[in-house]
PDB file of C-alpha atoms and ligand atoms in Angstrom:
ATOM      1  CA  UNK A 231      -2.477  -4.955 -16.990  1.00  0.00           C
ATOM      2  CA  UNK A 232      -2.571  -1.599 -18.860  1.00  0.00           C
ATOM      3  CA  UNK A 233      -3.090   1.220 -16.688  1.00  0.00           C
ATOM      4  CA  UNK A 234      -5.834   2.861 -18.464  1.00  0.00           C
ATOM      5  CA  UNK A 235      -8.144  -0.567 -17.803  1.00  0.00           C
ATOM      6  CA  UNK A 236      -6.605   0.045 -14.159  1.00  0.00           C
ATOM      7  CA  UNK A 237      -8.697   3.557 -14.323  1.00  0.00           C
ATOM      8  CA  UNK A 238     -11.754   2.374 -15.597  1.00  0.00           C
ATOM      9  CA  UNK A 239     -12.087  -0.137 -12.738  1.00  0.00           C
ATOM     10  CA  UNK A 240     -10.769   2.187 -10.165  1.00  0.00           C
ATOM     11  CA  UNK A 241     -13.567   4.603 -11.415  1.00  0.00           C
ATOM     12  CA  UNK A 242     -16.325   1.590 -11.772  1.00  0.00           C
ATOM     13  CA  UNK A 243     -15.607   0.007  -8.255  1.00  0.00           C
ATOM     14  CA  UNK A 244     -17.813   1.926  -5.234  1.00  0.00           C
ATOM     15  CA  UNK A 245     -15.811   1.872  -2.541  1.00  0.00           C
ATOM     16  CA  UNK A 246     -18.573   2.736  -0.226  1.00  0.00           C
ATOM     17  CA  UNK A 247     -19.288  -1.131  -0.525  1.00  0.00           C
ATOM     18  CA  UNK A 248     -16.223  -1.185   1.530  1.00  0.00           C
ATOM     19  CA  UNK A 249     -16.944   1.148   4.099  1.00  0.00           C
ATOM     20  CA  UNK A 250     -19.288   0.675   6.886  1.00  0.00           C
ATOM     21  CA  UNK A 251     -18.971   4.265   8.174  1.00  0.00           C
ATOM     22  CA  UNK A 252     -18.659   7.140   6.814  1.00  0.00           C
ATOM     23  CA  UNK A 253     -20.025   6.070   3.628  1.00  0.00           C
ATOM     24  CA  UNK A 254     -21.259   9.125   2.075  1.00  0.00           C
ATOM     25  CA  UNK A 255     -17.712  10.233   2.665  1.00  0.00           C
ATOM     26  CA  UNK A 256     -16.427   7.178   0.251  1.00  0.00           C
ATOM     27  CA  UNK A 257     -15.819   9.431  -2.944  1.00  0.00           C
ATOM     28  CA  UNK A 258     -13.091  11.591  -0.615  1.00  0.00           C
ATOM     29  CA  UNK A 259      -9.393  10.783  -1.195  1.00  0.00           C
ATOM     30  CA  UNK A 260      -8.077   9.860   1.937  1.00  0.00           C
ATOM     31  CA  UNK A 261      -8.090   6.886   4.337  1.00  0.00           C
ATOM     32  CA  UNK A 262     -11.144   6.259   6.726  1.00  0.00           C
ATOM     33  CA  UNK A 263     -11.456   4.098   9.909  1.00  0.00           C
ATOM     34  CA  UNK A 264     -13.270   0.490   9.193  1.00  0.00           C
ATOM     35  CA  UNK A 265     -13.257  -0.435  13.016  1.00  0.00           C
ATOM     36  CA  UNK A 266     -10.843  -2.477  15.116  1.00  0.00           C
ATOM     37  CA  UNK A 267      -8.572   0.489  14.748  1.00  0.00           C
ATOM     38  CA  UNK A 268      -7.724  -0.097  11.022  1.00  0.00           C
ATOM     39  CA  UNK A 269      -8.058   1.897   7.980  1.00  0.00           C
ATOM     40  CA  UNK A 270      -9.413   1.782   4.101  1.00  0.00           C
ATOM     41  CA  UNK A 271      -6.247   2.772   2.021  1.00  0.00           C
ATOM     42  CA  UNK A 272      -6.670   6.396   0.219  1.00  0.00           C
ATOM     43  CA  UNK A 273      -7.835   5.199  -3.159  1.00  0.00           C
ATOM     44  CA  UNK A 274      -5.476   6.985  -5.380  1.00  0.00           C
ATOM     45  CA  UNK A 275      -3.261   5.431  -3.202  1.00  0.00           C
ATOM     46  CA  UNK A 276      -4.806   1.584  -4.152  1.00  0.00           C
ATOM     47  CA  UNK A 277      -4.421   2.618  -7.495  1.00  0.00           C
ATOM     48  CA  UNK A 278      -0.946   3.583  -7.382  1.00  0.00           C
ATOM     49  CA  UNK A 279       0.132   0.780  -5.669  1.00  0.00           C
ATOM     50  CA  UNK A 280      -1.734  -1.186  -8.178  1.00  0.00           C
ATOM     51  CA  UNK A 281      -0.164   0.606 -11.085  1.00  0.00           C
ATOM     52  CA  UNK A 282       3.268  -0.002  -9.953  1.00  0.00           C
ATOM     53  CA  UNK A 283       2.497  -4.210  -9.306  1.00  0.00           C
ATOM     54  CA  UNK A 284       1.850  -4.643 -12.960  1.00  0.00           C
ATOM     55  CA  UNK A 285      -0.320  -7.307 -12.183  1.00  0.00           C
ATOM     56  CA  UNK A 286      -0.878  -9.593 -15.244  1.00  0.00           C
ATOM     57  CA  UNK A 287      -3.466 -12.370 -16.055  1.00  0.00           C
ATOM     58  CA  UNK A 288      -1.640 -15.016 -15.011  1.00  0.00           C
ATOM     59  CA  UNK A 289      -0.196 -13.907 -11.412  1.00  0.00           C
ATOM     60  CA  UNK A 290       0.017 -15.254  -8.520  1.00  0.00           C
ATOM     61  CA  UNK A 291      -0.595 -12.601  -5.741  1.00  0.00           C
ATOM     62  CA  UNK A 292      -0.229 -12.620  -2.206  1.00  0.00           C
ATOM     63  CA  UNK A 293      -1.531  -9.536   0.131  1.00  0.00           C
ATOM     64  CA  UNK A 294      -0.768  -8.803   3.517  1.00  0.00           C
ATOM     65  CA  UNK A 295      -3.224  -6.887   5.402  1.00  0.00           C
ATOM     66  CA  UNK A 296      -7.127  -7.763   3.957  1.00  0.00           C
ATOM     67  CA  UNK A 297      -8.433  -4.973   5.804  1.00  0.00           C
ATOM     68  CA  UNK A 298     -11.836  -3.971   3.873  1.00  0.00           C
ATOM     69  CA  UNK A 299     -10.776  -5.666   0.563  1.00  0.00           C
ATOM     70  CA  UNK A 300     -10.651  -2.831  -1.552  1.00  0.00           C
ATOM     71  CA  UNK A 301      -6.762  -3.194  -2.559  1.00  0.00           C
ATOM     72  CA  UNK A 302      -7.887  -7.290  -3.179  1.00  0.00           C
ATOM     73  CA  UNK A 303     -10.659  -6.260  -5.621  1.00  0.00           C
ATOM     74  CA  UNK A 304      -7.772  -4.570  -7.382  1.00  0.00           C
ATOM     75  CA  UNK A 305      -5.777  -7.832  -6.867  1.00  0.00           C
ATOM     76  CA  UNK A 306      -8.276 -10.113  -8.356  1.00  0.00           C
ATOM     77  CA  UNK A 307      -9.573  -8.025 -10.960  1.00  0.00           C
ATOM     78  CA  UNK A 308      -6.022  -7.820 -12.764  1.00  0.00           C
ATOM     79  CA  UNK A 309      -4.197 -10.961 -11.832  1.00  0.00           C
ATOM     80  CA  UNK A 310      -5.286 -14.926 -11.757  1.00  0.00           C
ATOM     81  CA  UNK A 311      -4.944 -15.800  -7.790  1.00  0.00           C
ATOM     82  CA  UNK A 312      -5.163 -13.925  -4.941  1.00  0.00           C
ATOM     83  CA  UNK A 313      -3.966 -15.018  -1.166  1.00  0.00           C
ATOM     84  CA  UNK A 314      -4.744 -12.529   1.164  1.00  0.00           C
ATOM     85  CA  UNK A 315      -3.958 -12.475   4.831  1.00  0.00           C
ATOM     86  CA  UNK A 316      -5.110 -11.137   7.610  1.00  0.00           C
ATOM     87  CA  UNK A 317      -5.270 -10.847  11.093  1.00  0.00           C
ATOM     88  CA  UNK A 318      -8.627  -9.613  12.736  1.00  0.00           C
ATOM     89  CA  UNK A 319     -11.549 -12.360  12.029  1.00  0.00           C
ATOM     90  CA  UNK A 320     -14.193  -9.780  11.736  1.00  0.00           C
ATOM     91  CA  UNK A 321     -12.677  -7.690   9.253  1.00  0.00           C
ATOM     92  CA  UNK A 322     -11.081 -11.132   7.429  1.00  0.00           C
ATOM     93  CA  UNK A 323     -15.281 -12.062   7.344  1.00  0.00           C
ATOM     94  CA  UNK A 324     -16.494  -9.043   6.139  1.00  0.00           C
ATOM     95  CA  UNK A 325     -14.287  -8.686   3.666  1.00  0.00           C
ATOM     96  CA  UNK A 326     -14.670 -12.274   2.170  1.00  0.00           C
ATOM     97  CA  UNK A 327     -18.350 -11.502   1.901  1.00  0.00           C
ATOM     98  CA  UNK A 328     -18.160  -8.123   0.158  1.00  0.00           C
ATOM     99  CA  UNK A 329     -15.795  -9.805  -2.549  1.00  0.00           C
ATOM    100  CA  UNK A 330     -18.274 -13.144  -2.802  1.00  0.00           C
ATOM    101  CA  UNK A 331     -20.775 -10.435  -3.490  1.00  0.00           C
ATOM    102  CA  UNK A 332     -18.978  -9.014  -6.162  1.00  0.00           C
ATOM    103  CA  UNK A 333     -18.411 -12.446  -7.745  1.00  0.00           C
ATOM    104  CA  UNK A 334     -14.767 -12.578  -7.384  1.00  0.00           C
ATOM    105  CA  UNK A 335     -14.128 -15.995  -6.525  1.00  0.00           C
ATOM    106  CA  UNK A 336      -9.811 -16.107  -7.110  1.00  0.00           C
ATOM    107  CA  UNK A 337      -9.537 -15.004  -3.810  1.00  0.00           C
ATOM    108  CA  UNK A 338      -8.243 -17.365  -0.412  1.00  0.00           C
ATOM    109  CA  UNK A 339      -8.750 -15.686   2.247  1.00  0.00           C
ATOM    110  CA  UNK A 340      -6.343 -16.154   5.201  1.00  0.00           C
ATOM    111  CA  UNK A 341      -6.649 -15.628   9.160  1.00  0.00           C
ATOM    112  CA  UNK A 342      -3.340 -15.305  10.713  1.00  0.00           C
ATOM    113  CA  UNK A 343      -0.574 -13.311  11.021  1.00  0.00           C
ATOM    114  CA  UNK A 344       1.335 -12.188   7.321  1.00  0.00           C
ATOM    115  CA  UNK A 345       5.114 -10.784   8.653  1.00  0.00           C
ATOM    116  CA  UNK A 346       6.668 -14.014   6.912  1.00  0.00           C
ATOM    117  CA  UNK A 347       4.547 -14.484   4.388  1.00  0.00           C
ATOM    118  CA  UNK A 348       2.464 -17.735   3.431  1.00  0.00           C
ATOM    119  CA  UNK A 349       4.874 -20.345   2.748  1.00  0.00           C
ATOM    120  CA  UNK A 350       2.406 -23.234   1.654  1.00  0.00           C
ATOM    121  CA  UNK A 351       1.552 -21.356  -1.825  1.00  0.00           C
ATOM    122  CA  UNK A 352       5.118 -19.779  -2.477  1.00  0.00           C
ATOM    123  CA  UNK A 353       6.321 -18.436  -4.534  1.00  0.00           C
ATOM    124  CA  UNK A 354       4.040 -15.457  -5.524  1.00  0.00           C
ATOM    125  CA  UNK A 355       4.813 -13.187  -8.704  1.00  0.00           C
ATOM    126  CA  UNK A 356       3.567 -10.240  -6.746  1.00  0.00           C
ATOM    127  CA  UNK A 357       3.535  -9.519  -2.864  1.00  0.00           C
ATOM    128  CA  UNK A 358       1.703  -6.457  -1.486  1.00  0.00           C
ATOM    129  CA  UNK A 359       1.648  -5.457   2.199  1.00  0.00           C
ATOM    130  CA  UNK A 360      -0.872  -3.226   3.278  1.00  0.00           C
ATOM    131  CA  UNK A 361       0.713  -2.057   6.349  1.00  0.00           C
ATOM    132  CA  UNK A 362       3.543  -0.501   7.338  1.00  0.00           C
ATOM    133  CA  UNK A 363       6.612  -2.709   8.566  1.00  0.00           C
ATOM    134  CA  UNK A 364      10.009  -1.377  10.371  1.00  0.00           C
ATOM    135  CA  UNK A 365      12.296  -3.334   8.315  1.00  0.00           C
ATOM    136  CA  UNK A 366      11.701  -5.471   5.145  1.00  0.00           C
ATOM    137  CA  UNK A 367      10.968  -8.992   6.026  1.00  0.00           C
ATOM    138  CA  UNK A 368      13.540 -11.197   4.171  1.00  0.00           C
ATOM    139  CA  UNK A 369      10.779 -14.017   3.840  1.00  0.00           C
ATOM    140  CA  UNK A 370       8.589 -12.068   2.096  1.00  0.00           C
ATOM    141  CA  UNK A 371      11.695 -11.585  -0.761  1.00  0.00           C
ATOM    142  CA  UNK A 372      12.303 -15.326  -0.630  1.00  0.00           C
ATOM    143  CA  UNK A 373       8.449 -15.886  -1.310  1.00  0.00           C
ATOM    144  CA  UNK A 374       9.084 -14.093  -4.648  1.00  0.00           C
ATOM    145  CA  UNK A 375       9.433 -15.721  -7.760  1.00  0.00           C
ATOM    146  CA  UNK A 376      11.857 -14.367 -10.539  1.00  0.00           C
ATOM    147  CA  UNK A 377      10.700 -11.659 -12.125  1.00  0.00           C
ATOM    148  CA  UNK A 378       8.797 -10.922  -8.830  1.00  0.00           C
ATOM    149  CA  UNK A 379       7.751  -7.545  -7.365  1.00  0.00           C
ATOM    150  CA  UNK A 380       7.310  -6.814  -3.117  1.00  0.00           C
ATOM    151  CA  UNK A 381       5.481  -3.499  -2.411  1.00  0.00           C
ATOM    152  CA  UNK A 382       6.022  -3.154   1.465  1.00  0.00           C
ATOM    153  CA  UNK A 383       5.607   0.514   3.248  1.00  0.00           C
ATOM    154  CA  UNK A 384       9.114   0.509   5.709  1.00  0.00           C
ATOM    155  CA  UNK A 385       9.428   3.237   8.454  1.00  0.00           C
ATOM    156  CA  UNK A 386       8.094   4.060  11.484  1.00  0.00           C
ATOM    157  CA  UNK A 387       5.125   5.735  12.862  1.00  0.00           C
ATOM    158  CA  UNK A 388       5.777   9.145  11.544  1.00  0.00           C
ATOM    159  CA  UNK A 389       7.364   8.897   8.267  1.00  0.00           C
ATOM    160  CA  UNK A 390       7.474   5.537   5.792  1.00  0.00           C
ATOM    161  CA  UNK A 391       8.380   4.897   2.372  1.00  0.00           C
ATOM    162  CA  UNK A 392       6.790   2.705  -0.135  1.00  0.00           C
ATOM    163  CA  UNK A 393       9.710   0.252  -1.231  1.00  0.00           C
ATOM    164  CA  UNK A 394       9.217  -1.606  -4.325  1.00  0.00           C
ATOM    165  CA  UNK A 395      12.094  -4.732  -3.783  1.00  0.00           C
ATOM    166  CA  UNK A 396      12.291  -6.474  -7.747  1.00  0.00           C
ATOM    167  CA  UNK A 397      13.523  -9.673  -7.855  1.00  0.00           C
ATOM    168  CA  UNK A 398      15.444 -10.270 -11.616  1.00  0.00           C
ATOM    169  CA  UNK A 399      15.131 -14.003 -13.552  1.00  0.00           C
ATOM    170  CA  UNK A 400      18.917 -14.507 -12.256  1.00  0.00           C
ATOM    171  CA  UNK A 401      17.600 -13.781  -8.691  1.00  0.00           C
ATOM    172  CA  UNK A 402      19.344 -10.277  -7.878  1.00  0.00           C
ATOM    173  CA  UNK A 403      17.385  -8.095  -5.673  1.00  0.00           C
ATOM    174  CA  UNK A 404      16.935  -4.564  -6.319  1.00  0.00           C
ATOM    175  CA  UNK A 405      15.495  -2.091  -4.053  1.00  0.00           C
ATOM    176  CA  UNK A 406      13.748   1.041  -4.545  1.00  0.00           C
ATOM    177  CA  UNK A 407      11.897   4.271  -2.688  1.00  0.00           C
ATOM    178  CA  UNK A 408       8.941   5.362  -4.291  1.00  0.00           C
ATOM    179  CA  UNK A 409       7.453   7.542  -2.212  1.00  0.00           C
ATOM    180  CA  UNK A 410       6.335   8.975   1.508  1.00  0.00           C
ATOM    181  CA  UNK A 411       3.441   6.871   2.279  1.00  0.00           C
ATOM    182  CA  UNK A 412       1.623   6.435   5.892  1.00  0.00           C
ATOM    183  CA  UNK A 413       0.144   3.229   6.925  1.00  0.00           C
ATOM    184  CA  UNK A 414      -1.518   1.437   9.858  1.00  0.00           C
ATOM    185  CA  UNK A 415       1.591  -1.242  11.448  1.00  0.00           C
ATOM    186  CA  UNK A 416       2.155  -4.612  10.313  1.00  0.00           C
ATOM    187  CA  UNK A 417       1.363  -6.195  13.905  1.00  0.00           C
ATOM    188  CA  UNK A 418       4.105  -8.764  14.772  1.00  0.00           C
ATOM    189  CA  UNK A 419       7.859  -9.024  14.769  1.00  0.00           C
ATOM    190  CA  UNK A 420       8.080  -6.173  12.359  1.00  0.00           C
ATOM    191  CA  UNK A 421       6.049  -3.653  14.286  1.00  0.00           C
ATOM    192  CA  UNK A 422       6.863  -0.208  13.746  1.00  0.00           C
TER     193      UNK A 422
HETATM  194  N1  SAH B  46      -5.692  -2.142   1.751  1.00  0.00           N
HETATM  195  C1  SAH B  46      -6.512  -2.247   2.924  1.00  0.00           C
HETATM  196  C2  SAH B  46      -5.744  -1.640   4.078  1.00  0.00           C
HETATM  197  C3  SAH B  46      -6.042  -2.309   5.335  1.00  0.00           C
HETATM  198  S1  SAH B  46      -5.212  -1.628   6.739  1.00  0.00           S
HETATM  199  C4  SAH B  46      -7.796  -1.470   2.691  1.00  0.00           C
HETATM  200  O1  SAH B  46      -7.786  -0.557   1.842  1.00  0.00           O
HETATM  201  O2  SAH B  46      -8.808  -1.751   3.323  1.00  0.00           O
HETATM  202  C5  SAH B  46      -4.051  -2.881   7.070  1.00  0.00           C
HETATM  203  C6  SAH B  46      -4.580  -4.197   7.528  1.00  0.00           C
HETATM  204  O3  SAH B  46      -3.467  -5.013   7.845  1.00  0.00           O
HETATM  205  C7  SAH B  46      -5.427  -4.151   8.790  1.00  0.00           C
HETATM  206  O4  SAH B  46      -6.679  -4.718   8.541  1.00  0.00           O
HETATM  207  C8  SAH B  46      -4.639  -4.978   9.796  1.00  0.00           C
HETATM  208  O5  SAH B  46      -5.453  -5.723  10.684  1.00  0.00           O
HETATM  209  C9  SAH B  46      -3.822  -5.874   8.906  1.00  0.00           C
HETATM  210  N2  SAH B  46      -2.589  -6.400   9.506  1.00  0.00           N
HETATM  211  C10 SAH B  46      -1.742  -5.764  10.342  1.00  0.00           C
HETATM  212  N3  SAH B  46      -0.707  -6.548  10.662  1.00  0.00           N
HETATM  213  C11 SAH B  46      -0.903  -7.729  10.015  1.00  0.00           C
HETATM  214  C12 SAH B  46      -0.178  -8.952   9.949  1.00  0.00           C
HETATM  215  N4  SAH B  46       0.965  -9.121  10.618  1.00  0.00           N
HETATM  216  N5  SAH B  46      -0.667  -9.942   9.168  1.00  0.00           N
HETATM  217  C13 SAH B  46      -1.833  -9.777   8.488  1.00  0.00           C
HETATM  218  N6  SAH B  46      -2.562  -8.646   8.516  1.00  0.00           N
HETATM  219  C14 SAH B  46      -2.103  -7.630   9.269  1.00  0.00           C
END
């Protein structure tokens, strides 16, 4: 993935495909509500988190938290797989039919809940969680493969960090803070 074909997409993609409200509000840089109490990601958000994946033809991705889809476009437009998970079946639905639409079909999508991952396709060269967890979930660092990247907002409800965990080809964990982010909770065990 270079990050100036990252641009041209980010700039190409209409993200009022993934709105259903608010739509002529799409081209604004912030987070709106899509219903069931959850929100589209901030796009220069999407496309930083993208960025820092450095996704790459061949990946394996997973994604926790579907939401609209948005952030999954990015997924399947830069890697070769996509699992994404998520938990509410009407925004799971809608989202599988905007991406159909779009003609991505590298996608599974995934009802359930995402805290520990999705052991049947493990391990993943990327994980991305969409929503903000209290702790990092040490399944989701044994889904990764070497050379594997986990992009996980950790906090609570007022103030979270974007943690980017690398995983190295001898299996040594790093961890890093990238920046202040704020996020909708991962529901579940790891509820903020
Ligand atoms: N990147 C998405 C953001 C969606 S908001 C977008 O731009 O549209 C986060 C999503 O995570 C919500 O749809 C929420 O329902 C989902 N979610 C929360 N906890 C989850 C869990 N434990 N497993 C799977 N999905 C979860």
């Amino acid at each position: 993935m270079n990050t100036s074909a990252t641009k041209v997409f980010f700039k190409q993609l209409n993200r009022q495909l993934f709105m259903e409200q608010y739509k002529d509000l799409a081209h604004v840089d912030r987070a709106f509500p899509i219903g069931f109490g959850q929100t589209i990601s901030q796009p220069s958000l999407v496309l930083y988190m993208t960025e820092i994946l450095e996704l790459k033809p061949n990946h394996k991705v997973l994604e926790i938290g579907t939401g609209s889809g948005y952030q999954t476009a990015f997924l399947a437009q830069f890697a070769n797989w996509v699992y994404t998970v998520e938990t509410i079946e009407p925004l799971k639905k809608k989202a599988e039919e905007r991406l159909k639409a779009l003609n991505y079909y590298n996608i599974d999508f995934i009802l359930g809940d995402g805290t520990y991952g999705l052991k049947d396709y493990a391990p993943y060269d990327r994980i991305i969680v969409t929503a903000a967890a209290r702790e990092i979930p040490a399944t989701l660092i044994e889904q990764l493969s070497p050379g594997g990247r986990l992009l996980i907002p950790v906090g609570n409800k007022d103030a979270q960090d974007l943690s980017l965990i690398s995983k190295d080809s001898e299996g040594t964990i790093t961890v890093s803070t990238i920046k202040p982010v704020r996020f909708v909770p991962l529901v579940g065990d790891f509820e903020i």
